[in-house]
Structure formats: C-alpha cells, structure tokens
Amino acid sequence: MPYSPLPGFPSHLHAVAGRIRLACFDVDGTLTDGRLYYDREGNESKAYYVQDGLGLKLLQQHGIHPVLITARNSLSAQKRGADLGIDTQIAVGDKLASVRALCDTHGIGLDQVAFMGDDLPDLAPLCAVGLAVAPANAHPWIAERVHWQTRSDGGRGAARELCDVLLAAQGHVDAVLARFGA
C-alpha cells in the first residue's frame, strides 16, 4: 500500500480537504524559508523547494487550481510561478480580496479554498477559508489560528505536505503514482 499523508492529518478535516478546488500559497516563509538575499546591485533572490513545485503541478493536473499570492513585489515569485505555469499574484495589498476575486472567477465559495501562510499578512484569508494551513515555523499568532500546521518548515516541504493531503483526500494518489511508473 502506498504512503498516505492522511493518517497524520486531522480526521475531522478529511471531508474539507476533499472539497478544495483552489489552493492559495503565500510565498515568503511558505514556499521559501523566508530569507531574502540581495546582491550588490540590490537584486533579490530566494530558494524554492523543488518538491513543493511538483506538488503544485500535481494539484493543477488533478483539478485543484494552485495560486501564489505574495504581498511583496517579487520578480522571483513571478518567475517561479511562470516556470511552474501557475497563476501568481505579486504586490497584493489585500490577500483576502484577492482570494475572494479568485473564488468569483472560479465560481466557488471560500469553503472550497485552502490557504497556506506563515505571518500576519496572511491572517485575513486564513481566517476566512475552508482549510487554513501554516508551515511548522509559522509565527505563533498564525499557528494558533489555523486548522492544521505541517510538520515541515516553509521552503522545506510544507507546501508539498498540503498538496499531498489534498491529492490523497480527493483520491488521486494511485493516478499520481501510476503517472510516474508505480
């Protein structure tokens, strides 16, 4: 039997995860470790975890729309989203308004949205969506308000944990493994 992330995920949230159609991810501190690097010219760089990227693509391939939403005007995030072929919103001042607009676009309710974030700019959408998730190293004010906290830190597989839970809850694990030869 293949590995399943569901035993480590609260059982009362399995049905919620099964209804998710939109998965929104903060970037800094969620898809990255939260550190910003600047070269002499002031160019910013960040590191992204490749397994998180594959998880986002798998969601997309199985009918769950992934979106990156960041408050920073980050060309790095824009490039990462473009590389993955997923929607990316940068310089977002009101993340909840952005999530609501995405719901309108996709014809879904907030109860069908998962949002993963790690700090205060993520608080409003986390408090409004059906499945609020934080990485293990989220700020305590966020960690105490989400439905579930991953075992992995941001930028170290936290996003992939959520992706795997959503795929498992929606019955896609066998199809994912078959695609890769299992």
Short mmCIF file of C-alpha atoms in Angstrom, two decimals:
data_model
loop_
_atom_site.label_atom_id
_atom_site.label_comp_id
_atom_site.label_asym_id
_atom_site.label_seq_id
_atom_site.Cartn_x
_atom_site.Cartn_y
_atom_site.Cartn_z
CA MET A 1 0.00 0.00 0.00
CA PRO A 2 1.44 3.43 -0.91
CA TYR A 3 2.27 6.03 1.67
CA SER A 4 -0.69 8.19 2.63
CA PRO A 5 -0.43 11.58 4.31
CA LEU A 6 -3.96 11.29 5.68
CA PRO A 7 -3.17 9.45 8.96
CA GLY A 8 -1.11 12.49 10.02
CA PHE A 9 -3.86 14.90 9.01
CA PRO A 10 -6.78 15.55 11.42
CA SER A 11 -9.63 13.17 10.55
CA HIS A 12 -12.27 15.85 11.07
CA LEU A 13 -10.69 17.78 8.16
CA HIS A 14 -10.65 14.93 5.60
CA ALA A 15 -14.03 15.90 4.11
CA VAL A 16 -12.97 19.57 4.00
CA ALA A 17 -9.79 18.65 2.09
CA GLY A 18 -11.90 16.59 -0.29
CA ARG A 19 -13.87 19.70 -1.33
CA ILE A 20 -10.93 22.03 -2.03
CA ARG A 21 -10.84 23.44 -5.58
CA LEU A 22 -8.49 26.42 -5.06
CA ALA A 23 -5.19 26.22 -3.15
CA CYS A 24 -3.51 29.55 -2.43
CA PHE A 25 0.04 29.82 -1.15
CA ASP A 26 1.90 32.74 0.35
CA VAL A 27 5.46 32.86 -0.98
CA ASP A 28 7.96 34.23 1.56
CA GLY A 29 8.08 31.93 4.58
CA THR A 30 5.76 29.38 2.95
CA LEU A 31 7.26 28.45 -0.42
CA THR A 32 10.63 29.82 0.71
CA ASP A 33 12.36 29.77 4.07
CA GLY A 34 11.56 33.45 4.44
CA ARG A 35 15.09 34.74 3.97
CA LEU A 36 15.79 37.38 1.32
CA TYR A 37 19.15 37.63 -0.41
CA TYR A 38 20.36 40.80 -2.14
CA ASP A 39 23.38 41.14 -4.39
CA ARG A 40 25.49 44.32 -4.67
CA GLU A 41 23.06 45.81 -7.18
CA GLY A 42 20.09 45.16 -4.92
CA ASN A 43 18.73 42.23 -6.92
CA GLU A 44 16.72 39.86 -4.77
CA SER A 45 17.00 36.08 -4.83
CA LYS A 46 15.27 33.28 -2.95
CA ALA A 47 15.43 29.50 -2.85
CA TYR A 48 12.38 27.39 -3.71
CA TYR A 49 11.98 23.73 -2.76
CA VAL A 50 11.59 21.60 -5.88
CA GLN A 51 9.25 19.09 -4.22
CA ASP A 52 6.84 21.92 -3.41
CA GLY A 53 6.83 22.86 -7.09
CA LEU A 54 5.97 19.33 -8.17
CA GLY A 55 3.16 19.26 -5.62
CA LEU A 56 1.70 22.45 -7.08
CA LYS A 57 1.84 20.99 -10.59
CA LEU A 58 0.16 17.78 -9.38
CA LEU A 59 -2.68 19.81 -7.89
CA GLN A 60 -3.10 21.60 -11.18
CA GLN A 61 -3.17 18.32 -13.10
CA HIS A 62 -5.88 16.94 -10.83
CA GLY A 63 -8.37 19.80 -10.91
CA ILE A 64 -7.21 21.89 -7.96
CA HIS A 65 -6.19 25.40 -9.03
CA PRO A 66 -2.93 26.50 -7.31
CA VAL A 67 -2.17 30.21 -6.95
CA LEU A 68 0.83 32.03 -5.47
CA ILE A 69 -0.14 35.22 -3.63
CA THR A 70 2.52 37.50 -2.18
CA ALA A 71 2.44 40.98 -0.69
CA ARG A 72 5.94 41.66 -1.97
CA ASN A 73 6.63 42.99 -5.45
CA SER A 74 8.73 39.92 -6.10
CA LEU A 75 10.09 39.18 -9.56
CA SER A 76 11.44 35.95 -8.10
CA ALA A 77 7.93 34.80 -7.21
CA GLN A 78 6.65 35.89 -10.62
CA LYS A 79 9.40 33.83 -12.27
CA ARG A 80 8.73 30.78 -10.08
CA GLY A 81 5.03 30.88 -10.92
CA ALA A 82 5.80 31.27 -14.63
CA ASP A 83 8.25 28.35 -14.52
CA LEU A 84 5.51 26.19 -12.98
CA GLY A 85 2.79 27.56 -15.26
CA ILE A 86 0.57 28.59 -12.37
CA ASP A 87 -1.21 31.81 -11.51
CA THR A 88 0.91 34.23 -9.50
CA GLN A 89 -0.17 37.47 -7.91
CA ILE A 90 2.55 39.81 -6.64
CA ALA A 91 2.35 43.08 -4.69
CA VAL A 92 -1.04 42.11 -3.28
CA GLY A 93 -2.13 44.57 -0.59
CA ASP A 94 -5.29 42.70 0.43
CA LYS A 95 -4.87 38.94 0.16
CA LEU A 96 -8.43 38.22 1.26
CA ALA A 97 -9.83 40.43 -1.50
CA SER A 98 -7.59 38.57 -3.94
CA VAL A 99 -8.88 35.20 -2.73
CA ARG A 100 -12.48 36.40 -2.97
CA ALA A 101 -11.89 37.57 -6.56
CA LEU A 102 -10.40 34.16 -7.40
CA CYS A 103 -13.48 32.49 -5.91
CA ASP A 104 -15.70 34.63 -8.14
CA THR A 105 -13.59 33.79 -11.18
CA HIS A 106 -13.78 30.05 -10.47
CA GLY A 107 -17.40 30.05 -9.28
CA ILE A 108 -16.62 28.60 -5.85
CA GLY A 109 -17.09 29.59 -2.23
CA LEU A 110 -14.44 30.33 0.37
CA ASP A 111 -15.24 26.93 1.91
CA GLN A 112 -13.62 25.34 -1.17
CA VAL A 113 -10.35 27.22 -0.68
CA ALA A 114 -7.18 26.15 1.11
CA PHE A 115 -4.76 28.92 2.06
CA MET A 116 -1.25 28.40 3.40
CA GLY A 117 0.56 31.27 5.08
CA ASP A 118 3.01 31.96 7.85
CA ASP A 119 2.66 35.54 9.10
CA LEU A 120 0.30 38.45 9.70
CA PRO A 121 -0.29 39.46 6.04
CA ASP A 122 -1.89 36.01 5.66
CA LEU A 123 -4.19 36.25 8.67
CA ALA A 124 -7.36 37.57 6.97
CA PRO A 125 -7.53 34.88 4.28
CA LEU A 126 -6.55 32.17 6.77
CA CYS A 127 -9.50 33.17 8.97
CA ALA A 128 -11.93 33.10 6.03
CA VAL A 129 -11.19 29.95 4.04
CA GLY A 130 -12.35 26.36 4.40
CA LEU A 131 -8.87 24.99 5.11
CA ALA A 132 -6.29 27.24 6.78
CA VAL A 133 -2.78 25.80 6.92
CA ALA A 134 0.56 27.05 8.24
CA PRO A 135 4.08 25.67 7.94
CA ALA A 136 5.73 24.33 11.09
CA ASN A 137 7.76 27.51 11.54
CA ALA A 138 4.85 29.95 11.19
CA HIS A 139 4.62 32.85 13.59
CA PRO A 140 2.75 31.77 16.75
CA TRP A 141 -0.10 34.22 16.11
CA ILE A 142 -0.75 32.40 12.86
CA ALA A 143 -0.09 28.88 14.11
CA GLU A 144 -2.73 29.19 16.82
CA ARG A 145 -5.41 30.25 14.32
CA VAL A 146 -5.11 27.66 11.53
CA HIS A 147 -6.88 24.34 11.10
CA TRP A 148 -3.64 22.44 10.58
CA GLN A 149 0.10 23.02 10.83
CA THR A 150 2.50 20.98 8.71
CA ARG A 151 5.47 19.08 10.10
CA SER A 152 7.81 20.75 7.59
CA ASP A 153 9.01 24.33 7.64
CA GLY A 154 8.25 26.85 4.94
CA GLY A 155 10.59 26.38 1.98
CA ARG A 156 11.34 22.85 3.18
CA GLY A 157 8.35 20.82 2.01
CA ALA A 158 5.44 22.41 3.88
CA ALA A 159 3.59 23.20 0.66
CA ARG A 160 4.14 19.67 -0.62
CA GLU A 161 2.60 18.28 2.58
CA LEU A 162 -0.58 20.23 1.89
CA CYS A 163 -0.56 19.21 -1.79
CA ASP A 164 -0.20 15.54 -0.85
CA VAL A 165 -3.05 15.78 1.68
CA LEU A 166 -5.36 17.35 -0.91
CA LEU A 167 -4.44 14.76 -3.54
CA ALA A 168 -4.98 11.90 -1.09
CA ALA A 169 -8.25 13.28 0.27
CA GLN A 170 -9.55 13.54 -3.28
CA GLY A 171 -8.48 10.03 -4.28
CA HIS A 172 -5.70 10.93 -6.72
CA VAL A 173 -2.72 9.10 -5.19
CA ASP A 174 -2.97 5.99 -7.40
CA ALA A 175 -3.17 8.14 -10.54
CA VAL A 176 -0.19 10.25 -9.44
CA LEU A 177 1.93 7.17 -8.72
CA ALA A 178 0.87 5.48 -11.96
CA ARG A 179 1.95 8.51 -13.94
CA PHE A 180 5.46 8.08 -12.55
CA GLY A 181 5.62 4.34 -13.15
CA ALA A 182 4.39 2.81 -9.91
#
